[in-house]
Coordinates of N, CA and C and ligand atoms in Angstrom, one line a residue:
M135 N -26.3 -27.4 17.7 CA -26.2 -28.1 16.4 C -24.8 -28.1 15.8
F136 N -24.2 -26.9 15.9 CA -22.9 -26.7 15.3 C -21.9 -27.7 16.0
S137 N -22.0 -27.8 17.4 CA -21.1 -28.7 18.1 C -21.1 -30.1 17.5
K138 N -22.3 -30.5 17.1 CA -22.5 -31.9 16.6 C -21.8 -32.1 15.2
I139 N -21.9 -31.1 14.3 CA -21.3 -31.2 13.0 C -19.8 -30.7 12.9
R140 N -19.4 -30.0 14.0 CA -18.1 -29.4 14.0 C -17.0 -30.5 13.7
S141 N -17.0 -31.6 14.4 CA -15.9 -32.6 14.2 C -15.9 -33.1 12.8
L142 N -17.1 -33.2 12.2 CA -17.1 -33.6 10.8 C -16.5 -32.6 9.9
I143 N -16.9 -31.3 10.1 CA -16.4 -30.2 9.2 C -14.9 -30.1 9.4
F144 N -14.4 -30.3 10.6 CA -12.9 -30.2 10.9 C -12.1 -31.3 10.2
K145 N -12.8 -32.4 9.7 CA -12.1 -33.4 9.0 C -11.9 -33.0 7.5
L146 N -12.6 -32.0 7.1 CA -12.5 -31.5 5.7 C -11.3 -30.5 5.6
D147 N -10.8 -30.4 4.4 CA -9.8 -29.3 4.1 C -10.5 -28.0 4.3
P148 N -9.9 -27.0 5.0 CA -10.5 -25.8 5.3 C -11.1 -25.0 4.1
E149 N -10.4 -25.1 3.0 CA -11.0 -24.3 1.8 C -12.2 -25.0 1.3
L150 N -12.2 -26.4 1.4 CA -13.4 -27.1 0.9 C -14.6 -26.8 1.9
A151 N -14.3 -26.7 3.2 CA -15.3 -26.4 4.2 C -15.9 -25.0 3.9
H152 N -15.0 -24.1 3.5 CA -15.5 -22.7 3.2 C -16.4 -22.7 2.0
N153 N -16.0 -23.5 0.9 CA -16.8 -23.5 -0.3 C -18.1 -24.2 0.0
L154 N -18.1 -25.2 0.8 CA -19.4 -25.9 1.1 C -20.3 -24.9 1.9
A155 N -19.7 -24.1 2.8 CA -20.6 -23.1 3.5 C -21.2 -22.1 2.5
I156 N -20.4 -21.7 1.5 CA -21.0 -20.8 0.5 C -22.1 -21.5 -0.3
K157 N -21.9 -22.8 -0.7 CA -22.9 -23.5 -1.5 C -24.1 -23.7 -0.6
S158 N -24.0 -24.0 0.6 CA -25.2 -24.2 1.4 C -26.0 -22.9 1.6
L159 N -25.3 -21.8 1.8 CA -26.0 -20.5 1.9 C -26.7 -20.1 0.6
K160 N -26.1 -20.6 -0.5 CA -26.7 -20.3 -1.8 C -28.1 -21.0 -1.9
L161 N -28.1 -22.2 -1.3 CA -29.4 -23.0 -1.3 C -30.5 -22.2 -0.6
N162 N -30.0 -21.3 0.3 CA -30.9 -20.3 0.9 C -32.0 -21.0 1.9
Y163 N -31.5 -22.1 2.5 CA -32.4 -22.8 3.4 C -32.1 -22.3 4.8
F164 N -33.0 -21.8 5.5 CA -32.8 -21.3 6.9 C -33.8 -21.9 7.9
P165 N -33.4 -22.1 9.1 CA -34.4 -22.5 10.1 C -35.5 -21.5 10.2
K166 N -36.6 -21.9 10.7 CA -37.8 -21.0 10.7 C -37.8 -19.8 11.6
Y167 N -36.9 -19.9 12.7 CA -36.9 -18.7 13.6 C -36.4 -17.5 12.9
K168 N -36.9 -16.3 13.4 CA -36.4 -15.1 12.8 C -35.9 -14.3 14.0
L169 N -34.7 -13.7 13.8 CA -34.1 -12.8 14.8 C -35.0 -11.7 15.1
K170 N -35.3 -11.4 16.4 CA -36.1 -10.2 16.7 C -35.3 -9.0 16.6
N171 N -35.9 -7.9 16.0 CA -35.2 -6.7 16.0 C -35.1 -6.1 17.4
N172 N -33.9 -5.5 17.7 CA -33.7 -5.0 19.1 C -33.2 -3.6 18.9
D173 N -34.0 -2.6 19.3 CA -33.6 -1.2 19.0 C -32.3 -0.8 19.7
S174 N -32.0 -1.5 20.8 CA -30.8 -1.0 21.5 C -29.5 -1.4 20.8
I175 N -29.6 -2.2 19.8 CA -28.3 -2.6 19.0 C -28.4 -2.0 17.6
K176 N -29.4 -1.3 17.3 CA -29.4 -0.6 16.0 C -28.2 0.4 15.9
T177 N -27.6 0.5 14.8 CA -26.4 1.3 14.6 C -26.6 2.1 13.3
T178 N -26.1 3.3 13.3 CA -26.0 4.1 12.1 C -24.6 4.2 11.6
I179 N -24.4 3.9 10.4 CA -23.1 3.9 9.8 C -23.2 4.4 8.4
F180 N -22.3 5.3 7.9 CA -22.4 5.8 6.6 C -23.8 6.4 6.3
G181 N -24.4 6.9 7.3 CA -25.8 7.5 7.0 C -26.9 6.5 6.9
K182 N -26.6 5.2 7.1 CA -27.7 4.2 7.0 C -27.9 3.6 8.4
T183 N -29.1 3.3 8.8 CA -29.3 2.5 10.0 C -29.3 1.0 9.7
I184 N -28.5 0.3 10.5 CA -28.5 -1.1 10.3 C -29.0 -1.8 11.6
P185 N -29.5 -3.1 11.5 CA -30.1 -3.7 12.7 C -29.1 -4.0 13.8
N186 N -27.9 -4.2 13.5 CA -26.9 -4.4 14.6 C -25.5 -4.2 14.0
P187 N -24.5 -4.1 14.9 CA -23.1 -3.7 14.3 C -22.3 -4.9 14.0
V188 N -22.8 -6.1 14.0 CA -22.0 -7.3 13.7 C -22.1 -7.7 12.2
G189 N -21.0 -7.5 11.5 CA -21.0 -7.8 10.1 C -20.1 -8.9 9.7
V190 N -20.1 -9.3 8.4 CA -19.2 -10.3 7.9 C -18.0 -9.6 7.2
A191 N -16.8 -9.9 7.6 CA -15.6 -9.3 7.1 C -15.3 -9.8 5.6
A192 N -14.5 -9.1 4.9 CA -14.1 -9.5 3.6 C -13.4 -10.8 3.7
G193 N -13.5 -11.6 2.6 CA -12.8 -12.9 2.6 C -13.8 -14.1 2.7
F194 N -15.0 -13.9 3.2 CA -15.9 -15.0 3.3 C -16.7 -15.0 2.0
D195 N -17.3 -13.9 1.6 CA -18.1 -13.9 0.4 C -17.3 -13.2 -0.7
K196 N -16.3 -13.8 -1.1 CA -15.3 -13.1 -2.0 C -15.9 -12.7 -3.3
D197 N -16.8 -13.5 -3.8 CA -17.4 -13.2 -5.2 C -18.9 -12.7 -5.1
A198 N -19.2 -12.2 -3.9 CA -20.6 -11.6 -3.8 C -21.7 -12.6 -4.2
E199 N -21.6 -13.8 -3.6 CA -22.6 -14.9 -4.0 C -23.7 -15.0 -3.0
V200 N -23.4 -14.6 -1.7 CA -24.3 -15.0 -0.6 C -24.6 -13.8 0.4
Y201 N -24.3 -12.6 -0.1 CA -24.5 -11.5 0.9 C -25.9 -11.4 1.4
N202 N -26.9 -11.6 0.5 CA -28.3 -11.5 0.9 C -28.7 -12.6 1.9
S203 N -28.1 -13.8 1.7 CA -28.4 -14.9 2.6 C -27.8 -14.5 4.0
L204 N -26.6 -13.9 4.0 CA -26.0 -13.5 5.3 C -26.8 -12.5 6.0
L205 N -27.3 -11.5 5.2 CA -28.1 -10.4 5.8 C -29.4 -11.1 6.4
K206 N -29.9 -12.0 5.6 CA -31.2 -12.7 6.1 C -30.9 -13.5 7.4
L207 N -29.7 -14.0 7.5 CA -29.4 -14.8 8.7 C -29.3 -13.9 9.9
G208 N -29.1 -12.6 9.7 CA -29.1 -11.6 10.9 C -27.9 -10.8 11.0
F209 N -26.9 -10.9 10.1 CA -25.8 -10.0 10.1 C -26.2 -8.6 9.8
G210 N -25.5 -7.6 10.5 CA -25.9 -6.2 10.3 C -25.4 -5.6 9.0
F211 N -24.4 -6.2 8.5 CA -23.8 -5.7 7.2 C -22.9 -6.8 6.6
V212 N -22.6 -6.7 5.4 CA -21.7 -7.7 4.8 C -20.7 -6.9 3.9
E213 N -19.4 -7.3 4.0 CA -18.4 -6.7 3.1 C -17.9 -7.9 2.2
V214 N -18.1 -7.7 0.9 CA -17.7 -8.8 -0.1 C -16.3 -8.4 -0.6
G215 N -15.7 -9.4 -1.3 CA -14.4 -9.2 -1.8 C -13.3 -9.9 -1.0
T216 N -12.1 -9.7 -1.2 CA -11.5 -8.6 -2.1 C -11.7 -8.9 -3.5
V217 N -12.2 -7.9 -4.3 CA -12.4 -8.0 -5.7 C -11.2 -7.3 -6.4
T218 N -10.7 -7.9 -7.4 CA -9.6 -7.2 -8.2 C -10.2 -7.0 -9.6
P219 N -9.5 -6.1 -10.4 CA -10.1 -5.8 -11.7 C -10.4 -7.1 -12.6
F220 N -9.4 -8.0 -12.6 CA -9.5 -9.2 -13.4 C -9.5 -10.4 -12.5
S221 N -10.2 -11.5 -13.0 CA -10.2 -12.7 -12.2 C -8.8 -13.2 -11.9
Q222 N -8.6 -13.9 -10.8 CA -7.3 -14.5 -10.6 C -7.5 -15.7 -9.7
Y223 N -6.6 -16.7 -9.8 CA -6.7 -17.9 -9.1 C -6.2 -17.8 -7.6
G224 N -5.3 -16.9 -7.4 CA -4.7 -16.8 -6.1 C -3.5 -17.7 -5.9
N225 N -3.0 -17.9 -4.7 CA -1.9 -18.7 -4.5 C -2.2 -20.2 -4.7
S226 N -1.1 -21.0 -4.8 CA -1.4 -22.5 -5.0 C -1.9 -23.1 -3.6
K227 N -2.6 -24.2 -3.8 CA -3.2 -24.8 -2.6 C -2.2 -25.8 -2.0
P228 N -2.3 -26.2 -0.7 CA -3.2 -25.6 0.3 C -2.8 -24.2 0.7
R229 N -3.9 -23.4 1.0 CA -3.6 -22.0 1.3 C -4.5 -21.5 2.4
I230 N -5.2 -22.4 3.1 CA -5.8 -22.0 4.4 C -5.4 -23.1 5.4
F231 N -5.0 -22.6 6.6 CA -4.5 -23.5 7.6 C -5.2 -23.3 8.9
R232 N -5.7 -24.4 9.5 CA -6.4 -24.3 10.8 C -5.3 -24.3 11.9
L233 N -5.5 -23.3 12.8 CA -4.7 -23.4 14.1 C -5.7 -23.8 15.2
E234 N -5.9 -25.1 15.3 CA -7.0 -25.5 16.1 C -6.9 -25.1 17.6
E235 N -5.6 -25.2 18.1 CA -5.4 -24.8 19.5 C -5.7 -23.3 19.8
D236 N -5.5 -22.5 18.8 CA -5.8 -21.0 18.9 C -7.2 -20.7 18.5
L237 N -8.0 -21.6 18.0 CA -9.3 -21.4 17.5 C -9.2 -20.3 16.4
A238 N -8.3 -20.5 15.5 CA -8.0 -19.5 14.5 C -7.7 -20.2 13.1
L239 N -7.5 -19.3 12.1 CA -7.1 -19.8 10.8 C -6.0 -18.9 10.3
I240 N -5.1 -19.4 9.5 CA -4.2 -18.6 8.7 C -4.6 -18.6 7.3
N241 N -4.8 -17.5 6.7 CA -5.2 -17.3 5.3 C -4.1 -17.0 4.4
R242 N -3.8 -17.8 3.4 CA -2.8 -17.4 2.4 C -3.4 -17.5 1.0
L243 N -4.7 -17.1 0.9 CA -5.4 -17.3 -0.4 C -4.8 -16.5 -1.5
G244 N -4.6 -15.2 -1.3 CA -4.0 -14.4 -2.3 C -5.0 -13.8 -3.3
F245 N -6.1 -13.3 -2.7 CA -7.2 -12.6 -3.5 C -7.7 -13.5 -4.7
N246 N -8.0 -14.7 -4.4 CA -8.7 -15.5 -5.5 C -10.1 -14.9 -5.6
N247 N -10.5 -14.6 -6.8 CA -11.8 -14.0 -7.0 C -12.1 -14.0 -8.5
S248 N -13.4 -13.8 -8.8 CA -13.9 -13.9 -10.2 C -13.7 -12.6 -11.0
G249 N -13.2 -11.5 -10.4 CA -12.9 -10.3 -11.1 C -14.1 -9.3 -11.1
S250 N -13.8 -8.1 -11.4 CA -14.8 -7.0 -11.1 C -16.0 -7.1 -12.1
D251 N -15.8 -7.5 -13.3 CA -17.0 -7.6 -14.2 C -18.0 -8.6 -13.7
K252 N -17.5 -9.7 -13.3 CA -18.4 -10.8 -12.9 C -19.1 -10.4 -11.6
V253 N -18.4 -9.8 -10.7 CA -19.0 -9.4 -9.4 C -20.0 -8.3 -9.6
Y254 N -19.6 -7.3 -10.5 CA -20.5 -6.2 -10.8 C -21.9 -6.8 -11.3
Y255 N -21.8 -7.8 -12.2 CA -23.0 -8.4 -12.8 C -23.8 -9.1 -11.8
T256 N -23.1 -9.8 -10.9 CA -23.8 -10.6 -9.8 C -24.6 -9.6 -8.9
I257 N -23.9 -8.6 -8.5 CA -24.6 -7.6 -7.5 C -25.7 -6.9 -8.3
S258 N -25.5 -6.5 -9.5 CA -26.5 -5.7 -10.3 C -27.8 -6.6 -10.4
K259 N -27.6 -7.9 -10.5 CA -28.8 -8.7 -10.7 C -29.5 -9.0 -9.4
N260 N -28.8 -8.8 -8.3 CA -29.3 -9.2 -7.0 C -29.1 -8.1 -6.0
P261 N -29.9 -7.0 -6.0 CA -29.7 -5.9 -5.2 C -29.6 -6.2 -3.7
P262 N -28.7 -5.7 -2.9 CA -28.5 -6.0 -1.5 C -29.7 -5.6 -0.7
S263 N -30.1 -6.4 0.3 CA -31.2 -6.1 1.1 C -30.8 -5.4 2.4
G264 N -29.5 -5.1 2.5 CA -29.0 -4.3 3.6 C -27.7 -3.7 3.2
L265 N -26.9 -3.2 4.3 CA -25.7 -2.5 4.0 C -24.6 -3.4 3.4
L266 N -24.1 -3.0 2.2 CA -23.1 -3.8 1.5 C -21.9 -3.0 1.3
G267 N -20.7 -3.5 1.7 CA -19.4 -2.9 1.4 C -18.7 -3.8 0.4
I268 N -18.0 -3.2 -0.5 CA -17.2 -3.9 -1.5 C -15.7 -3.6 -1.2
N269 N -14.9 -4.7 -1.0 CA -13.5 -4.5 -0.7 C -12.7 -4.7 -2.0
I270 N -11.8 -3.8 -2.3 CA -11.2 -3.8 -3.6 C -9.6 -3.8 -3.4
G271 N -9.0 -4.4 -4.4 CA -7.5 -4.5 -4.4 C -7.0 -4.7 -5.8
P272 N -5.6 -4.7 -5.9 CA -5.0 -4.9 -7.2 C -4.8 -6.3 -7.6
N273 N -4.7 -6.6 -8.8 CA -4.3 -8.0 -9.3 C -2.8 -8.2 -8.9
S274 N -2.5 -9.5 -8.7 CA -1.1 -9.8 -8.3 C -0.1 -9.4 -9.4
N275 N -0.5 -9.5 -10.7 CA 0.4 -9.2 -11.8 C 0.2 -7.8 -12.3
S276 N -0.4 -6.9 -11.5 CA -0.7 -5.6 -12.0 C 0.6 -4.8 -12.3
K277 N 0.5 -4.0 -13.4 CA 1.6 -3.1 -13.8 C 1.4 -1.7 -13.1
N278 N 0.1 -1.5 -12.7 CA -0.2 -0.2 -12.1 C -1.3 -0.4 -11.1
R279 N -0.8 -0.6 -9.8 CA -1.7 -1.0 -8.8 C -2.7 0.1 -8.4
I280 N -2.3 1.4 -8.5 CA -3.2 2.4 -8.1 C -4.4 2.4 -9.2
E281 N -4.0 2.2 -10.4 CA -5.0 2.2 -11.5 C -6.0 1.0 -11.2
D282 N -5.5 -0.1 -10.7 CA -6.4 -1.2 -10.3 C -7.5 -0.8 -9.3
Y283 N -7.1 0.0 -8.3 CA -8.1 0.4 -7.3 C -9.1 1.4 -8.0
L284 N -8.6 2.2 -8.9 CA -9.5 3.2 -9.6 C -10.4 2.4 -10.5
I285 N -10.0 1.4 -11.2 CA -10.9 0.6 -12.0 C -12.1 0.1 -11.2
C286 N -11.7 -0.5 -10.0 CA -12.7 -1.0 -9.1 C -13.6 0.1 -8.5
L287 N -13.0 1.2 -8.2 CA -13.9 2.4 -7.7 C -14.9 2.7 -8.8
R288 N -14.4 2.9 -10.1 CA -15.4 3.3 -11.1 C -16.4 2.2 -11.3
K289 N -16.1 1.0 -11.2 CA -17.0 -0.1 -11.4 C -18.1 -0.2 -10.3
F290 N -17.7 0.1 -9.1 CA -18.6 -0.3 -8.0 C -19.2 0.9 -7.2
Y291 N -18.8 2.2 -7.6 CA -19.3 3.3 -6.7 C -20.8 3.4 -6.7
K292 N -21.5 2.9 -7.7 CA -22.9 3.1 -7.7 C -23.6 1.9 -7.0
L293 N -22.9 0.8 -6.8 CA -23.5 -0.4 -6.3 C -23.3 -0.6 -4.8
A294 N -22.3 0.0 -4.2 CA -21.9 -0.3 -2.8 C -22.4 0.8 -1.9
D295 N -22.5 0.5 -0.6 CA -22.8 1.5 0.4 C -21.5 2.1 0.8
Y296 N -20.4 1.3 0.7 CA -19.0 1.9 1.0 C -18.0 1.0 0.3
L297 N -16.9 1.5 0.0 CA -15.8 0.7 -0.6 C -14.6 0.7 0.4
T298 N -14.0 -0.5 0.4 CA -12.8 -0.6 1.3 C -11.6 -0.7 0.4
I299 N -10.6 0.2 0.6 CA -9.3 0.1 -0.1 C -8.5 -0.8 0.8
N300 N -8.2 -2.0 0.2 CA -7.5 -3.0 1.0 C -6.0 -2.9 0.7
I301 N -5.3 -2.5 1.8 CA -3.8 -2.5 1.6 C -3.2 -3.4 2.7
S302 N -4.1 -4.3 3.3 CA -3.7 -5.0 4.5 C -3.2 -6.4 4.3
S303 N -3.4 -6.9 3.0 CA -3.2 -8.4 2.9 C -1.7 -8.7 2.8
P304 N -1.3 -9.8 3.5 CA 0.1 -10.2 3.4 C 0.4 -11.1 2.3
N305 N -0.7 -11.4 1.5 CA -0.6 -12.5 0.5 C -0.5 -12.0 -0.9
T306 N -0.4 -10.7 -1.1 CA -0.1 -10.1 -2.4 C 1.2 -9.4 -2.3
E307 N 2.2 -9.8 -3.1 CA 3.5 -9.3 -2.9 C 3.5 -7.8 -2.9
N308 N 4.2 -7.2 -1.9 CA 4.4 -5.8 -1.7 C 3.1 -4.9 -1.5
L309 N 2.0 -5.6 -1.4 CA 0.8 -4.8 -1.2 C 0.9 -3.8 0.0
R310 N 1.6 -4.3 1.1 CA 1.7 -3.6 2.3 C 2.7 -2.4 2.1
S311 N 3.3 -2.3 1.0 CA 4.2 -1.1 0.8 C 3.3 0.2 0.7
F312 N 2.0 0.0 0.5 CA 1.1 1.1 0.5 C 0.9 1.8 1.9
H313 N 1.6 1.1 2.9 CA 1.6 1.7 4.2 C 2.7 2.8 4.3
D314 N 3.6 2.9 3.3 CA 4.6 3.9 3.3 C 4.0 5.2 3.0
K315 N 4.5 6.3 3.6 CA 3.9 7.6 3.5 C 3.6 8.1 2.1
E316 N 4.7 8.0 1.3 CA 4.5 8.5 -0.1 C 3.5 7.7 -0.9
E317 N 3.6 6.4 -0.8 CA 2.7 5.5 -1.6 C 1.3 5.7 -1.1
L318 N 1.1 5.8 0.2 CA -0.3 5.9 0.7 C -0.8 7.3 0.3
N319 N 0.0 8.3 0.3 CA -0.4 9.6 -0.1 C -0.9 9.6 -1.6
D320 N 0.0 8.9 -2.5 CA -0.4 8.8 -3.9 C -1.7 8.1 -4.1
L321 N -1.8 7.0 -3.4 CA -3.0 6.2 -3.5 C -4.3 7.0 -3.1
L322 N -4.2 7.6 -1.9 CA -5.4 8.3 -1.4 C -5.7 9.5 -2.2
S323 N -4.7 10.2 -2.7 CA -5.0 11.4 -3.5 C -5.6 11.0 -4.9
S324 N -5.2 9.9 -5.4 CA -5.8 9.4 -6.7 C -7.2 9.0 -6.4
I325 N -7.5 8.4 -5.3 CA -8.9 8.0 -5.0 C -9.7 9.3 -4.9
E326 N -9.2 10.2 -4.2 CA -10.0 11.5 -4.0 C -10.3 12.2 -5.3
K327 N -9.2 12.2 -6.2 CA -9.4 12.9 -7.5 C -10.5 12.1 -8.3
E328 N -10.4 10.8 -8.2 CA -11.4 10.0 -9.0 C -12.8 10.2 -8.5
K329 N -12.9 10.3 -7.2 CA -14.3 10.5 -6.6 C -14.8 11.9 -7.1
T330 N -13.9 12.8 -7.2 CA -14.4 14.2 -7.7 C -14.8 14.1 -9.1
N331 N -14.0 13.4 -9.9 CA -14.3 13.2 -11.4 C -15.7 12.5 -11.5
L332 N -15.9 11.5 -10.7 CA -17.1 10.7 -10.8 C -18.3 11.4 -10.1
K333 N -18.0 12.5 -9.4 CA -19.0 13.3 -8.6 C -19.7 12.3 -7.6
T334 N -19.0 11.5 -7.0 CA -19.5 10.6 -6.0 C -19.0 10.9 -4.6
T335 N -19.9 10.6 -3.6 CA -19.5 10.8 -2.2 C -19.5 9.5 -1.5
I336 N -19.3 8.4 -2.3 CA -19.3 7.1 -1.6 C -18.3 7.0 -0.5
P337 N -18.7 6.6 0.7 CA -17.7 6.5 1.8 C -16.6 5.5 1.5
I338 N -15.4 5.9 1.9 CA -14.2 5.0 1.7 C -13.7 4.6 3.1
A339 N -13.4 3.3 3.2 CA -12.8 2.7 4.3 C -11.4 2.3 3.9
V340 N -10.4 2.4 4.7 CA -9.1 1.8 4.4 C -8.8 0.7 5.4
K341 N -8.4 -0.5 4.8 CA -8.1 -1.6 5.7 C -6.6 -1.8 5.8
I342 N -6.2 -1.7 7.1 CA -4.7 -1.6 7.3 C -4.3 -2.9 8.0
S343 N -3.0 -3.1 7.9 CA -2.3 -4.3 8.4 C -2.2 -4.3 9.9
P344 N -2.2 -5.4 10.6 CA -2.0 -5.4 12.0 C -0.5 -5.3 12.4
D345 N 0.4 -5.3 11.4 CA 1.8 -5.4 11.7 C 2.5 -4.1 11.5
I346 N 1.8 -3.0 11.6 CA 2.5 -1.7 11.5 C 3.2 -1.3 12.8
N347 N 4.3 -0.5 12.6 CA 5.0 -0.1 13.8 C 4.3 1.1 14.5
D348 N 4.5 1.2 15.8 CA 3.8 2.3 16.5 C 4.1 3.7 15.8
E349 N 5.3 3.9 15.4 CA 5.6 5.3 14.8 C 4.9 5.5 13.5
D350 N 4.5 4.4 12.8 CA 3.8 4.6 11.5 C 2.3 4.9 11.7
I351 N 1.8 4.6 12.9 CA 0.4 4.8 13.2 C 0.0 6.2 13.0
E352 N 0.9 7.1 13.5 CA 0.6 8.5 13.4 C 0.7 9.0 12.0
I353 N 1.7 8.5 11.2 CA 1.8 9.0 9.8 C 0.6 8.5 9.0
I354 N 0.2 7.3 9.2 CA -1.0 6.8 8.5 C -2.2 7.5 8.9
S355 N -2.4 7.7 10.2 CA -3.6 8.4 10.7 C -3.7 9.8 10.1
D356 N -2.5 10.5 10.0 CA -2.5 11.9 9.5 C -3.0 11.9 8.0
L357 N -2.6 10.9 7.3 CA -3.0 10.8 5.9 C -4.5 10.4 5.8
L358 N -5.0 9.6 6.6 CA -6.4 9.2 6.6 C -7.3 10.4 6.9
I359 N -6.8 11.3 7.8 CA -7.5 12.5 8.2 C -7.4 13.5 7.0
K360 N -6.2 13.6 6.4 CA -6.0 14.6 5.3 C -7.0 14.3 4.2
Y361 N -7.2 13.0 3.9 CA -8.1 12.7 2.7 C -9.5 12.4 3.2
R362 N -9.8 12.7 4.4 CA -11.2 12.6 5.0 C -11.7 11.1 4.7
I363 N -10.9 10.2 5.0 CA -11.3 8.8 4.9 C -12.4 8.5 6.0
E364 N -13.5 7.9 5.6 CA -14.6 7.8 6.6 C -14.4 6.7 7.6
A365 N -13.6 5.6 7.3 CA -13.5 4.5 8.3 C -12.2 3.8 8.1
V366 N -11.7 3.3 9.2 CA -10.5 2.4 9.1 C -10.9 1.0 9.6
I367 N -10.4 0.0 8.8 CA -10.7 -1.3 9.2 C -9.4 -2.0 9.7
I368 N -9.5 -2.5 10.9 CA -8.3 -3.1 11.6 C -8.7 -4.5 12.0
S369 N -8.1 -5.5 11.4 CA -6.9 -5.5 10.7 C -7.0 -6.7 9.7
N370 N -6.0 -7.6 9.7 CA -6.0 -8.7 8.8 C -5.0 -9.8 9.3
T371 N -4.7 -10.8 8.5 CA -3.8 -11.8 9.0 C -2.4 -11.2 9.3
T372 N -1.9 -11.6 10.5 CA -0.6 -11.1 10.8 C 0.5 -12.0 10.2
E373 N 1.7 -11.3 10.0 CA 2.8 -12.1 9.5 C 3.7 -12.5 10.7
K374 N 3.4 -11.9 11.8 CA 4.2 -12.2 13.0 C 3.6 -13.3 13.8
I375 N 4.1 -14.5 13.5 CA 3.5 -15.7 14.2 C 4.4 -15.9 15.4
E376 N 3.8 -15.8 16.6 CA 4.5 -16.0 17.8 C 3.9 -17.1 18.6
K377 N 4.6 -17.9 19.2 CA 4.0 -18.9 20.1 C 3.8 -18.3 21.4
I378 N 2.6 -18.3 21.9 CA 2.3 -17.7 23.2 C 2.6 -18.7 24.3
Ligands
FMN227 C1 -10.0 -17.4 4.8 C2 -9.8 -16.0 4.9 C3 -9.9 -15.2 3.8 C4 -9.7 -13.8 3.9 N1 -9.8 -13.0 2.8 C5 -9.7 -11.7 2.9 C6 -9.8 -10.9 1.7 O1 -10.0 -11.3 0.6 N2 -9.7 -9.5 1.9 C7 -9.6 -8.9 3.1 O2 -9.5 -7.7 3.2 N3 -9.5 -9.7 4.2 C8 -9.5 -11.0 4.1 N4 -9.4 -11.8 5.2 C9 -9.2 -11.1 6.6 C10 -10.5 -11.0 7.3 O3 -11.4 -10.1 6.6 C11 -10.3 -10.4 8.7 O4 -9.7 -9.1 8.5 C12 -9.3 -11.2 9.5 O5 -9.7 -12.5 9.5 C13 -9.1 -10.7 10.9 O6 -10.3 -10.7 11.6 P1 -10.5 -11.8 12.7 O7 -9.5 -11.6 13.7 O8 -11.9 -11.5 13.2 O9 -10.4 -13.1 12.0 C14 -9.6 -13.2 5.2 C15 -9.5 -14.0 6.3 C16 -9.7 -15.4 6.2 C17 -9.6 -16.2 7.5

């Protein structure tokens, strides 16, 4: 069926196609077949058993509008976001580009989202029917980026099964400076302190860039171990565009 409508969808601007996908999932119409559970692909993650290990990455359901529809479709888990403390428009359009030959997309959205209050309200009203991760990040005009992560941690620690500290995006100026040893140490120690204050054990994942140097991998890994980070998500849009 997809092959038939693919050429039609590819005539649309990619961001419009994305928005239409969200709208149609909101209508919640699904074919009648139901995926059979298969015990061999059941997985346990963060102490919860999920039906399969294939999830939807951050960036599709940015505002937490359709995570239950995605779970119903058969995904094993969904990560919503990236959510920032306050709503923001993101970069100017066009900001998603198809690389048809490579069967890929380049994303330059820049954390467009409705902000943490709205997303909190949406999820509170519509409890997730499966494992839900919330991916958090700072606003582009933030004066204190670590505080932005903490605002989102405080907002979401009771709603999510895990939180992703997103330092991987190339589309928020200087976000990737959190890969530097000192900055990452400050960020992770602040997260750890805030978790202690909140008396929460919510699992934390850190989403890192695909563009880090080999020598930085060890430095970053040491810090992730030092702060007992439960998961690492690799990776995101690269800034190294090479013609193969
Ligand atoms: C349109 C688009 C929007 C994205 N938005 C986000 C985002 O808001 N936060 C994030 O952490 N990753 C975002 N990503 C990155 C994806 O979550 C994923 O890490 C990336 O696409 C690499 O996975 P892939 O190789 O399977 O595509 C986005 C990707 C795309 C294509």
